[in-house]
């Protein structure tokens, strides 16, 4: 249009331009016919010819531009592109000497409407209807009315015989020939028909949406912006690189990845997907586009990793996790090993190092799938317990590959018994778990978490999809959580503290499902004396690399003290990966309770890892029913659980203290309890909990609901009975 405008300046300039010619004549020898050759040049003439050629080019480019806009549905992004195209049409028609005040006025109103999300589909339809009327007026004004009188004179002169027929026939002939003229003229007119067809198609899309979707869904579709949907962890996306769109987990993972830390590659479905999830599933065109975007990201991951999603010989398995702007540890669903099925696991299990691991991955995925549809964790745990009894095995790592295969299919039988359909096709799996993670925002435990902490429902969650790192690959693989500040030390600076476990995946530690080992030698000596192992002593290179990461984060890059989830596939430092990092919450109350009696007067039951500040007297509670029953009592309610799984979050909010048989100081539930200033003792290995009968056994002593116990959050001790306490200042 810029060049056409310059050519128009030459064409309409009143100053005359001089032409020149280079003409010569030639007679053909063979047939004697004279011919004339040469050039004739004149600026206005050449400008006019070039302008005609540019009109064709411009019309073709406009057609391509219109074709690039997906008008199957109208979103906020589509509306902005529609406006830009309508503005280009206005400029193009103006260059051809065509303008209309009504069109210009409606186009300005269209532009202003883009500034408000409250502008309704009905208002857009009205605005486009008015613009369509303006196009009709342009056609009448510039192409129909001005020729009407002339055609009535010229056509009879050109076709005298046809016009001498009877009045009705001659009138019909005149109309037919006039319409033919108008069609041919309009078809050659610059952009007029294109504009008319474009507006008509937009109106058609709007009306189709009105006919098929409720008003709320239409509003959601029209405010949907596909440019704000997906962000790669390994590429900057300035519009989305914030905690509102990515959630805190993905935001910090991306930050670490771009700083060069070892983070598994992946991508993030932003909170925009959460806000539009219903519209995506209701509109087949949006859903198809969404599928293509995910496939494109998976293809990029395949190039980065050298693995293929769904390829049995070299499968790319994925983790799919939630991520909110406000941290809610353990409140929503997580899926590991996505992209595995019967066929893939059978082939993979025949590869070196995967005979046991492949089936462990599969059973984990099947369990998470079943639990998302309401199957109790206990059903899967019972299968594991039965298999241990059947084969005389204490630890699952000691099962053979064949036994793990048998167990995995037993897990699958649980799904069938509950009529739960398991999707075998890898992409369908991925898509299903994505929406399951989104829907877990509305799960009971997530709602309890939000209600207790007064977190608004509107925040929603992002979904983080990454290449799986296999902490269960072999006996020198593992997973853990690291604190850069040791909660049992008052010293400033970096002092590592944490838990880890071998041949496990990330959720085992944070979900509190295992008896972990300490990260540092100092922890091991304090907790176990001469027994046990530590990451520092058994995996010195992994420990050293973690120390480097922690130091770089807190000292070089200015992070506050961090909680770092990590997984390693071997003892080599290059096989260590960071799965999550977040600010460590360090609470130091000025006052704490201590027991006001001699230790010799107290009856010790057992020991675990102490968390929180001070000591607590209370009565035992085994479940929410107990907590409700004892709610009116003045006694502290001390919840006793076999583990600290996220499903217990409601009970953790309701209790005053916590005791668990499994799970370390870094499990989600334990961290949450400490954040809520609750006194805890976790990982008491002597503790056996019978949830059904509401009793527990600690070192042979049986305790029941309502019995009095005391716990020490500093030493990790558990005592029978209650004892005098007093306030002691913590210096």
XYZ file of C-alpha atoms in Angstrom:
731
model
C 0.000 0.000 0.000
C 2.923 2.318 0.670
C 4.200 1.898 -2.895
C 0.710 2.209 -4.341
C 0.276 5.471 -2.461
C 3.503 6.803 -3.981
C 2.380 5.721 -7.458
C -0.967 7.473 -6.974
C 0.916 10.659 -6.170
C 2.613 10.439 -9.561
C -0.580 9.536 -11.426
C -2.783 12.350 -10.058
C -0.080 15.022 -10.106
C -1.321 17.934 -12.243
C 2.127 18.598 -13.649
C 2.676 17.149 -17.101
C 5.398 14.586 -17.595
C 7.387 14.138 -20.749
C 7.497 10.800 -22.539
C 10.312 9.438 -24.671
C 10.540 6.645 -27.162
C 13.172 4.407 -28.725
C 11.423 3.063 -31.848
C 12.875 1.395 -34.928
C 11.281 -0.301 -37.945
C 12.240 -3.599 -39.536
C 10.991 -5.496 -42.603
C 11.117 -9.294 -42.414
C 13.162 -10.571 -45.363
C 11.301 -13.841 -45.797
C 7.763 -12.530 -45.994
C 8.321 -8.794 -46.389
C 6.076 -7.764 -43.498
C 7.121 -4.497 -41.834
C 7.365 -4.517 -38.006
C 7.992 -1.888 -35.373
C 10.154 -2.444 -32.300
C 11.288 -0.347 -29.348
C 10.153 1.270 -26.104
C 7.861 4.058 -25.044
C 8.416 5.548 -21.597
C 6.267 8.100 -19.751
C 6.183 8.360 -15.902
C 2.414 8.650 -15.412
C 1.715 5.892 -17.902
C 4.241 3.574 -16.259
C 3.005 4.458 -12.757
C -0.523 3.566 -13.819
C 0.581 0.213 -15.236
C 2.617 -0.610 -12.154
C -0.300 0.387 -9.907
C -2.545 -2.123 -11.684
C 0.038 -4.848 -11.203
C 0.479 -3.962 -7.509
C -3.297 -4.146 -7.037
C -3.188 -7.771 -8.143
C -0.270 -8.470 -5.805
C -2.037 -6.725 -2.913
C -5.258 -8.643 -3.555
C -3.301 -11.915 -3.505
C -1.533 -10.991 -0.273
C -4.837 -10.042 1.334
C -6.225 -13.432 0.355
C -3.258 -15.145 2.017
C -3.668 -12.993 5.131
C -7.369 -13.832 5.394
C -6.572 -17.514 4.863
C -4.130 -17.439 7.796
C -6.896 -16.431 10.214
C -8.792 -19.310 11.785
C -12.433 -18.246 11.535
C -13.824 -21.577 12.756
C -14.206 -19.783 16.093
C -13.584 -16.220 17.239
C -11.160 -15.483 20.076
C -9.613 -12.298 21.455
C -6.580 -12.894 19.241
C -8.816 -13.490 16.216
C -10.697 -10.242 16.856
C -7.459 -8.261 16.877
C -6.366 -9.850 13.609
C -9.814 -9.215 12.101
C -9.504 -5.548 13.001
C -6.070 -5.277 11.363
C -7.400 -6.858 8.154
C -10.453 -4.573 8.100
C -8.141 -1.588 8.549
C -6.010 -2.786 5.607
C -9.169 -3.054 3.514
C -10.008 0.546 4.418
C -6.548 1.717 3.346
C -6.697 -0.272 0.113
C -10.121 1.062 -0.898
C -9.022 4.586 -0.060
C -6.090 4.187 -2.462
C -8.610 3.319 -5.158
C -10.589 6.433 -4.381
C -13.292 4.538 -2.474
C -14.373 5.600 1.033
C -17.425 5.520 3.239
C -17.974 7.438 6.454
C -20.205 4.707 7.876
C -17.546 2.032 7.349
C -14.850 4.220 8.939
C -17.044 5.027 11.941
C -17.954 1.388 12.573
C -14.320 0.320 12.194
C -13.284 2.807 14.901
C -15.989 1.457 17.204
C -14.743 -2.094 16.471
C -11.252 -1.030 17.519
C -12.465 0.542 20.778
C -14.470 -2.595 21.603
C -11.230 -4.604 21.715
C -10.231 -2.701 24.858
C -13.055 -4.249 26.886
C -13.682 -7.933 27.563
C -17.304 -7.054 28.387
C -18.180 -6.349 24.724
C -20.676 -9.098 23.856
C -21.014 -11.324 20.801
C -24.305 -9.605 20.019
C -22.574 -6.237 19.935
C -19.894 -7.569 17.588
C -22.559 -9.026 15.315
C -24.346 -5.648 15.230
C -21.135 -3.811 14.458
C -20.281 -6.183 11.595
C -23.816 -5.989 10.253
C -23.471 -2.210 10.056
C -20.092 -2.619 8.324
C -21.664 -5.053 5.868
C -24.306 -2.424 5.152
C -21.540 0.105 4.544
C -19.943 -2.243 2.006
C -23.296 -2.522 0.241
C -23.469 1.278 0.125
C -19.941 1.414 -1.335
C -21.004 -1.017 -4.068
C -24.134 0.998 -4.828
C -22.356 4.336 -4.711
C -19.248 3.519 -6.739
C -20.333 0.651 -8.974
C -24.109 0.517 -9.437
C -25.958 3.829 -9.293
C -23.495 5.803 -11.425
C -23.843 3.336 -14.319
C -27.560 2.649 -14.088
C -28.678 5.449 -16.428
C -25.869 4.847 -18.928
C -26.638 1.142 -19.181
C -30.267 1.891 -19.991
C -29.013 3.866 -22.996
C -25.993 1.827 -24.102
C -27.413 -1.720 -23.951
C -30.274 -1.007 -26.407
C -27.720 0.482 -28.787
C -25.482 -2.588 -28.620
C -28.313 -5.145 -28.714
C -31.085 -3.497 -30.827
C -32.628 -6.803 -31.965
C -33.006 -8.159 -28.421
C -34.538 -4.895 -27.247
C -37.209 -4.977 -29.972
C -38.909 -7.966 -28.296
C -42.044 -7.505 -26.244
C -41.768 -5.221 -23.238
C -41.380 -7.993 -20.620
C -38.681 -9.858 -22.606
C -36.717 -6.713 -23.426
C -36.878 -5.571 -19.804
C -35.622 -8.977 -18.619
C -32.786 -8.840 -21.163
C -31.792 -5.346 -19.984
C -31.690 -6.513 -16.353
C -29.664 -9.624 -17.203
C -27.079 -7.706 -19.215
C -26.825 -5.014 -16.526
C -26.186 -7.632 -13.825
C -23.542 -9.272 -16.008
C -21.812 -5.904 -16.380
C -21.953 -5.238 -12.634
C -20.568 -8.690 -11.793
C -17.667 -8.337 -14.198
C -16.925 -4.850 -12.981
C -17.088 -5.833 -9.303
C -14.884 -8.862 -9.920
C -12.211 -6.582 -11.323
C -12.688 -3.908 -8.634
C -9.912 -3.677 -6.080
C -10.769 -5.566 -2.830
C -14.506 -4.826 -2.739
C -15.675 -8.414 -3.159
C -12.925 -9.687 -0.833
C -14.095 -7.343 1.909
C -17.736 -8.305 1.449
C -16.923 -12.037 1.609
C -14.652 -11.560 4.650
C -17.296 -9.775 6.701
C -19.947 -12.318 5.651
C -17.730 -15.190 6.820
C -17.037 -13.529 10.186
C -20.750 -13.004 10.731
C -21.322 -16.657 9.875
C -18.797 -17.748 12.525
C -20.380 -15.556 15.173
C -23.871 -16.838 14.393
C -22.641 -20.438 14.496
C -21.234 -19.820 17.987
C -24.520 -18.258 19.125
C -26.460 -21.250 17.795
C -24.238 -23.863 19.474
C -22.933 -22.499 22.787
C -24.299 -20.825 25.917
C -23.423 -17.195 26.489
C -20.883 -17.973 29.236
C -18.958 -20.346 26.952
C -18.982 -17.775 24.141
C -17.522 -15.142 26.480
C -14.802 -17.597 27.475
C -14.000 -18.408 23.832
C -13.910 -14.758 22.810
C -11.454 -13.861 25.578
C -9.233 -16.893 24.847
C -5.772 -16.041 23.522
C -3.764 -18.906 22.012
C -0.575 -16.824 22.331
C -0.836 -17.194 26.119
C -1.419 -20.953 26.275
C 1.950 -22.750 26.102
C 5.418 -21.758 27.265
C 8.546 -23.875 26.815
C 10.780 -24.253 29.857
C 13.814 -23.781 27.638
C 12.735 -20.593 25.801
C 11.852 -17.139 27.080
C 8.229 -16.074 26.531
C 8.076 -12.565 28.068
C 4.268 -12.275 28.073
C 3.917 -15.511 30.041
C 7.091 -15.634 32.124
C 5.458 -14.755 35.431
C 3.899 -16.665 38.313
C 0.349 -15.709 37.318
C 0.543 -17.648 34.045
C 3.191 -20.286 34.817
C 2.515 -20.857 38.508
C 5.340 -20.661 41.046
C 6.696 -24.157 40.384
C 7.138 -23.729 36.634
C 8.255 -20.110 36.986
C 11.213 -21.069 39.156
C 11.976 -24.213 37.127
C 12.174 -22.108 33.997
C 14.326 -19.580 35.773
C 16.702 -22.360 36.842
C 16.757 -23.932 33.364
C 17.661 -20.610 31.720
C 20.385 -20.088 34.341
C 21.933 -23.418 33.343
C 20.822 -25.621 36.247
C 19.961 -29.282 35.546
C 16.174 -29.174 35.009
C 14.405 -31.788 32.843
C 13.200 -30.162 29.600
C 9.506 -29.613 29.159
C 6.725 -27.111 28.628
C 3.950 -25.455 30.606
C 0.257 -25.186 29.860
C -0.452 -21.839 31.481
C -3.334 -20.900 33.756
C -5.030 -19.571 30.613
C -5.845 -23.222 29.841
C -7.428 -23.628 33.277
C -9.631 -20.604 32.665
C -10.705 -21.870 29.213
C -10.807 -25.621 29.838
C -14.571 -25.942 29.418
C -14.579 -23.901 26.215
C -11.750 -26.068 24.825
C -13.652 -29.275 25.437
C -16.944 -27.886 24.119
C -15.591 -26.490 20.864
C -14.129 -29.115 18.478
C -12.154 -26.495 16.551
C -10.464 -25.142 19.684
C -9.825 -28.672 20.935
C -8.227 -29.653 17.624
C -5.966 -26.597 17.706
C -5.091 -27.330 21.344
C -4.146 -30.911 20.426
C -1.877 -29.666 17.640
C -0.099 -27.272 20.000
C 0.605 -30.074 22.486
C 1.806 -32.417 19.736
C 4.166 -29.704 18.508
C 5.647 -29.294 21.990
C 6.027 -33.064 22.424
C 7.788 -33.216 19.048
C 10.231 -30.553 20.271
C 10.891 -32.620 23.401
C 11.551 -35.657 21.224
C 14.228 -33.729 19.320
C 15.831 -32.536 22.551
C 15.862 -35.925 24.262
C 16.400 -38.271 21.317
C 13.421 -40.313 22.552
C 9.978 -40.768 20.994
C 6.654 -40.502 22.766
C 4.891 -43.837 22.302
C 7.884 -45.655 20.761
C 8.266 -48.985 22.645
C 11.957 -49.277 21.773
C 12.905 -45.810 23.000
C 9.919 -44.298 24.825
C 9.757 -40.723 26.023
C 7.847 -40.847 29.305
C 6.460 -37.658 30.813
C 5.599 -36.254 34.201
C 2.455 -34.121 34.391
C 2.187 -31.906 37.469
C 0.144 -28.987 38.726
C 1.574 -25.566 39.485
C -0.225 -22.687 41.186
C 0.727 -19.066 41.742
C 0.274 -19.625 45.505
C 2.060 -22.717 46.811
C -0.301 -25.573 47.782
C 2.070 -28.546 48.247
C 0.424 -31.902 47.657
C -3.052 -30.449 47.127
C -3.519 -31.567 43.505
C -2.916 -34.566 41.284
C 0.453 -35.574 39.866
C 1.085 -38.184 37.169
C 4.416 -39.849 36.520
C 5.450 -42.126 33.618
C 2.749 -40.885 31.238
C 3.062 -42.460 27.800
C 3.342 -46.096 28.835
C 0.931 -48.962 28.118
C 0.837 -52.765 27.900
C 2.725 -52.925 24.615
C 5.350 -50.315 25.492
C 6.117 -51.787 28.910
C 6.436 -55.328 27.536
C 9.036 -54.189 24.978
C 10.805 -51.820 27.371
C 11.100 -54.482 30.078
C 13.353 -56.541 27.798
C 15.952 -53.751 27.629
C 18.941 -53.653 30.020
C 18.152 -52.076 33.442
C 14.421 -51.977 32.693
C 13.276 -55.464 33.711
C 12.156 -54.205 37.126
C 11.962 -50.462 36.485
C 9.531 -50.569 33.544
C 6.934 -52.483 35.567
C 7.451 -50.246 38.610
C 6.794 -47.230 36.355
C 3.672 -48.847 34.953
C 2.151 -49.809 38.306
C 2.765 -46.275 39.593
C 1.006 -44.765 36.585
C -1.911 -47.182 36.909
C -2.266 -46.307 40.584
C -2.298 -42.557 39.968
C -4.852 -43.081 37.178
C -7.119 -45.095 39.478
C -6.806 -42.699 42.419
C -7.818 -39.792 40.175
C -11.133 -41.595 39.644
C -11.774 -42.261 43.313
C -10.006 -45.563 44.014
C -8.539 -45.596 47.509
C -4.771 -45.726 47.918
C -5.380 -48.572 50.374
C -6.606 -50.891 47.598
C -3.293 -50.610 45.792
C -1.325 -50.833 49.037
C -3.114 -54.085 49.895
C -2.001 -55.589 46.569
C 1.578 -54.634 47.400
C 1.271 -56.139 50.892
C -0.243 -59.372 49.537
C 2.554 -59.745 46.992
C 5.176 -59.213 49.693
C 3.557 -61.986 51.741
C 3.162 -64.233 48.704
C 6.836 -64.043 47.737
C 8.335 -63.490 51.205
C 9.766 -60.084 50.349
C 10.200 -57.105 52.714
C 11.167 -54.369 50.240
C 9.609 -53.875 46.786
C 13.049 -53.372 45.294
C 13.659 -57.093 45.907
C 10.822 -58.237 43.631
C 11.907 -59.790 40.350
C 10.885 -58.251 37.047
C 8.349 -61.045 36.511
C 6.833 -60.464 39.944
C 6.597 -56.729 39.290
C 4.864 -57.505 35.990
C 2.315 -59.641 37.833
C 1.727 -56.864 40.348
C 1.275 -54.212 37.638
C -1.470 -56.233 35.976
C -3.068 -56.736 39.402
C -3.176 -52.945 39.681
C -4.829 -52.814 36.270
C -7.419 -55.334 37.437
C -8.358 -52.863 40.179
C -9.205 -50.305 37.484
C -11.368 -52.825 35.639
C -13.159 -53.796 38.860
C -14.163 -50.154 39.307
C -15.186 -49.780 35.624
C -12.423 -47.232 35.068
C -11.346 -46.981 31.442
C -7.580 -46.756 31.037
C -6.502 -45.099 27.814
C -3.829 -47.163 26.061
C -2.999 -44.660 23.287
C -0.176 -42.418 24.623
C -1.446 -39.059 23.362
C -4.946 -39.766 24.652
C -3.349 -40.615 28.006
C -1.467 -37.323 28.038
C -4.510 -35.291 27.138
C -6.654 -37.031 29.751
C -4.174 -36.530 32.593
C -3.750 -32.863 31.642
C -7.444 -32.267 32.182
C -7.430 -34.472 35.288
C -4.729 -32.239 36.777
C -6.776 -29.145 35.899
C -9.881 -30.644 37.485
C -7.959 -31.610 40.630
C -8.036 -27.888 41.484
C -11.640 -28.620 42.476
C -10.780 -31.770 44.450
C -11.801 -32.001 48.089
C -8.275 -31.725 49.454
C -7.472 -28.725 47.240
C -10.692 -27.021 48.316
C -9.914 -27.714 52.002
C -6.438 -26.226 51.498
C -7.821 -23.084 49.848
C -10.589 -22.628 52.396
C -8.188 -22.920 55.322
C -5.608 -20.523 53.851
C -8.264 -18.275 52.254
C -6.899 -18.703 48.730
C -9.294 -17.485 46.030
C -10.811 -20.167 43.790
C -10.119 -18.072 40.685
C -6.327 -18.584 40.754
C -6.442 -21.985 39.079
C -3.418 -24.037 38.124
C -0.921 -24.391 35.329
C 0.170 -27.851 34.114
C 3.880 -28.712 33.860
C 4.873 -31.448 31.410
C 8.486 -32.663 31.515
C 10.646 -35.562 30.479
C 10.641 -38.212 33.210
C 13.809 -38.656 35.208
C 13.898 -42.207 36.559
C 14.951 -42.280 40.180
C 13.867 -45.931 40.162
C 16.215 -46.982 37.366
C 18.430 -49.113 39.609
C 19.820 -49.360 43.138
C 22.086 -46.356 42.664
C 19.186 -44.131 41.598
C 17.065 -42.154 43.997
C 15.039 -39.104 44.875
C 14.958 -36.626 47.719
C 14.231 -33.180 49.100
C 16.890 -30.764 50.297
C 16.586 -27.711 52.571
C 19.395 -25.161 52.263
C 18.709 -24.126 55.869
C 18.731 -26.836 58.533
C 15.641 -26.359 60.719
C 17.434 -27.807 63.752
C 20.261 -25.248 63.611
C 20.298 -21.584 64.568
C 23.502 -20.825 62.653
C 23.315 -18.375 59.750
C 24.438 -19.382 56.275
C 23.853 -22.496 54.221
C 23.530 -25.764 56.164
C 22.028 -28.613 54.168
C 19.271 -30.789 55.571
C 16.880 -33.232 53.947
C 15.675 -36.715 53.102
C 16.315 -39.148 50.273
C 15.398 -42.678 49.319
C 16.805 -45.114 46.779
C 15.183 -46.664 43.740
C 12.116 -44.446 44.023
C 10.389 -41.665 42.148
C 9.785 -38.088 43.230
C 6.365 -38.555 44.754
C 7.591 -41.153 47.266
C 9.424 -38.580 49.376
C 7.074 -35.609 49.070
C 3.990 -37.775 49.567
C 5.494 -39.259 52.733
C 5.171 -42.870 51.582
C 8.597 -44.219 52.587
C 11.076 -44.384 55.433
C 13.712 -41.960 54.125
C 17.377 -41.638 54.956
C 19.009 -38.309 55.839
C 20.928 -36.202 53.344
C 23.817 -35.226 55.615
C 26.099 -37.176 57.921
C 25.276 -34.765 60.747
C 21.593 -35.695 60.439
C 22.366 -39.413 60.351
C 24.437 -39.285 63.513
C 21.803 -37.219 65.335
C 18.955 -39.517 64.279
C 20.454 -42.979 64.030
C 23.830 -42.868 65.753
C 26.096 -45.404 64.060
C 23.263 -46.916 61.997
C 21.872 -46.105 58.580
C 23.254 -44.252 55.580
C 23.329 -40.690 54.304
C 23.478 -39.192 50.844
C 26.668 -37.422 51.816
C 28.520 -40.646 52.652
C 26.952 -43.066 50.146
C 26.690 -40.746 47.127
C 29.394 -38.123 47.628
C 29.361 -36.872 44.028
C 25.581 -36.340 44.053
C 25.859 -34.605 47.419
C 28.675 -32.393 46.153
C 26.669 -31.409 43.076
C 23.637 -30.597 45.238
C 25.852 -28.456 47.452
C 27.045 -26.582 44.367
C 23.458 -26.023 43.226
C 22.365 -24.836 46.665
C 25.320 -22.482 46.992
C 24.844 -21.072 43.494
C 21.165 -20.420 44.139
C 21.555 -18.740 47.515
C 24.885 -16.983 47.049
C 25.417 -16.351 43.330
C 21.845 -15.783 42.177
C 20.400 -14.254 45.329
C 17.663 -16.778 46.088
C 16.459 -17.024 49.673
C 16.804 -20.401 51.423
C 15.232 -23.082 49.245
C 13.381 -26.405 49.401
C 14.772 -28.412 46.461
C 13.241 -31.618 45.125
C 15.785 -33.701 43.209
C 16.144 -37.036 41.452
C 19.260 -38.844 40.263
C 19.450 -41.741 37.792
C 22.911 -42.849 38.894
C 25.670 -41.865 41.279
C 27.183 -39.636 38.564
C 26.614 -35.883 39.100
C 25.532 -35.365 35.480
C 22.549 -37.646 36.181
C 21.178 -35.332 38.889
C 18.114 -33.216 38.060
C 16.135 -30.577 39.936
C 12.389 -31.250 39.905
C 11.252 -28.253 41.931
C 12.496 -25.443 44.082
C 10.619 -22.993 46.255
C 11.361 -20.602 49.091
C 11.913 -22.379 52.367
C 9.696 -20.986 55.077
C 11.752 -20.502 58.217
C 9.708 -19.942 61.357
C 11.371 -18.859 64.562
C 8.843 -18.053 67.275
C 10.160 -16.192 70.283
C 8.606 -18.604 72.757
C 8.375 -22.383 72.890
C 7.066 -24.924 75.385
C 9.380 -27.385 77.150
C 8.586 -30.148 79.618
C 8.727 -28.998 83.234
C 9.853 -32.297 84.740
C 12.804 -34.649 84.853
C 13.383 -37.002 81.926
C 13.538 -39.926 84.369
C 9.923 -39.223 85.284
C 8.707 -39.583 81.642
C 7.796 -42.854 79.920
C 9.395 -42.958 76.467
C 7.413 -44.834 73.794
C 9.492 -44.276 70.665
C 11.483 -41.881 68.571
C 11.239 -40.277 65.154
C 12.207 -37.016 63.487
C 11.071 -33.975 65.444
C 9.580 -31.015 63.582
C 8.199 -27.697 64.641
C 8.926 -25.946 67.885
C 8.575 -27.129 71.446
C 6.624 -29.917 73.060
C 2.935 -30.825 73.259
C 0.535 -32.771 75.448
C -2.572 -34.187 73.824
C -4.913 -37.057 73.086
C -4.681 -39.481 70.186
C -6.906 -39.094 67.111
C -6.823 -41.497 64.164
C -9.092 -39.819 61.629
C -11.415 -36.895 60.957
C -14.223 -38.539 62.913
C -12.029 -38.501 66.008
C -11.022 -34.889 65.427
C -14.666 -33.880 65.162
C -15.597 -35.951 68.229
C -12.893 -34.341 70.374
C -13.295 -30.852 68.920
C -14.918 -29.389 72.054
C -12.276 -30.780 74.408
C -9.535 -28.471 75.621
C -6.902 -31.164 75.038
C -4.645 -30.858 72.002
C -5.565 -33.341 69.283
C -2.508 -35.296 68.144
C -3.193 -37.038 64.832
C -1.444 -40.380 64.395
C -1.058 -41.692 60.846
C 0.887 -44.428 59.034
C 2.179 -41.814 56.576
C 1.756 -38.155 55.610
C -0.067 -38.490 52.305
C -1.621 -35.369 50.721
C -5.096 -36.886 51.108
C -4.773 -36.210 54.850
C -4.455 -32.443 54.406
C -7.878 -31.743 55.926
C -6.960 -33.676 59.072
C -3.622 -31.890 59.301
C -5.407 -28.543 59.313
C -7.791 -29.791 62.017
C -5.224 -31.346 64.382
C -2.774 -29.672 66.776
C 0.081 -32.156 66.493
C 1.133 -34.979 64.182
C 2.859 -38.361 64.549
C 3.610 -40.640 61.562
C 5.254 -43.995 61.007
C 6.635 -43.065 57.582
C 7.532 -39.890 55.745
C 10.371 -37.519 56.454
C 10.679 -33.898 57.456
C 10.450 -32.856 53.821
C 7.147 -34.513 52.860
C 4.410 -32.154 51.693
C 2.161 -32.852 54.650
C 4.986 -32.479 57.185
C 6.107 -29.194 55.613
C 2.518 -27.953 55.664
C 2.133 -28.926 59.322
C 5.292 -27.027 60.280
C 4.134 -23.992 58.313
C 0.982 -24.069 60.415
C 3.093 -24.111 63.615
C 2.079 -27.648 64.552
C 4.386 -29.875 66.594
C 5.288 -33.085 64.742
C 7.207 -36.329 65.051
C 7.532 -38.152 61.722
C 9.218 -41.327 60.492
C 8.807 -43.215 63.774
C 9.915 -46.600 62.469
C 8.711 -48.421 65.635
C 5.143 -47.253 65.015
C 2.519 -49.557 63.441
C -0.904 -48.004 62.780
C -4.140 -49.994 62.464
C -6.502 -47.427 60.957
C -9.486 -49.785 60.780
C -9.512 -50.594 64.513
C -8.220 -47.172 65.529
C -5.225 -48.395 67.431
C -1.460 -48.236 67.093
C 1.502 -50.127 68.504
C 4.790 -48.447 69.423
C 7.520 -50.802 70.622
C 4.908 -53.320 71.780
C 2.693 -50.794 73.603
C -0.884 -50.567 72.231
C -2.596 -47.167 72.226
C -6.174 -46.306 71.278
C -8.139 -43.257 70.284
C -8.430 -40.690 73.079
C -5.398 -41.901 75.064
C -2.973 -39.281 76.306
C 0.493 -38.896 74.813
C 3.158 -36.202 74.705
C 5.501 -35.370 71.836
C 8.747 -33.430 71.605
C 9.211 -31.552 68.330
C 12.858 -30.845 69.115
C 14.090 -34.321 70.061
C 11.530 -36.373 68.099
C 10.471 -38.289 71.252
C 7.005 -39.754 71.903
C 5.873 -40.331 75.519
C 2.908 -42.103 77.099
C 0.793 -39.748 79.240
C 0.823 -35.952 79.693
C 3.416 -33.949 81.610
C 3.805 -30.424 83.018
C 5.059 -27.881 80.487
C 6.374 -24.352 80.724
C 7.362 -21.581 78.376
C 11.034 -21.257 77.584
C 12.601 -18.494 75.593
C 14.412 -19.553 72.422
C 17.593 -17.588 71.923
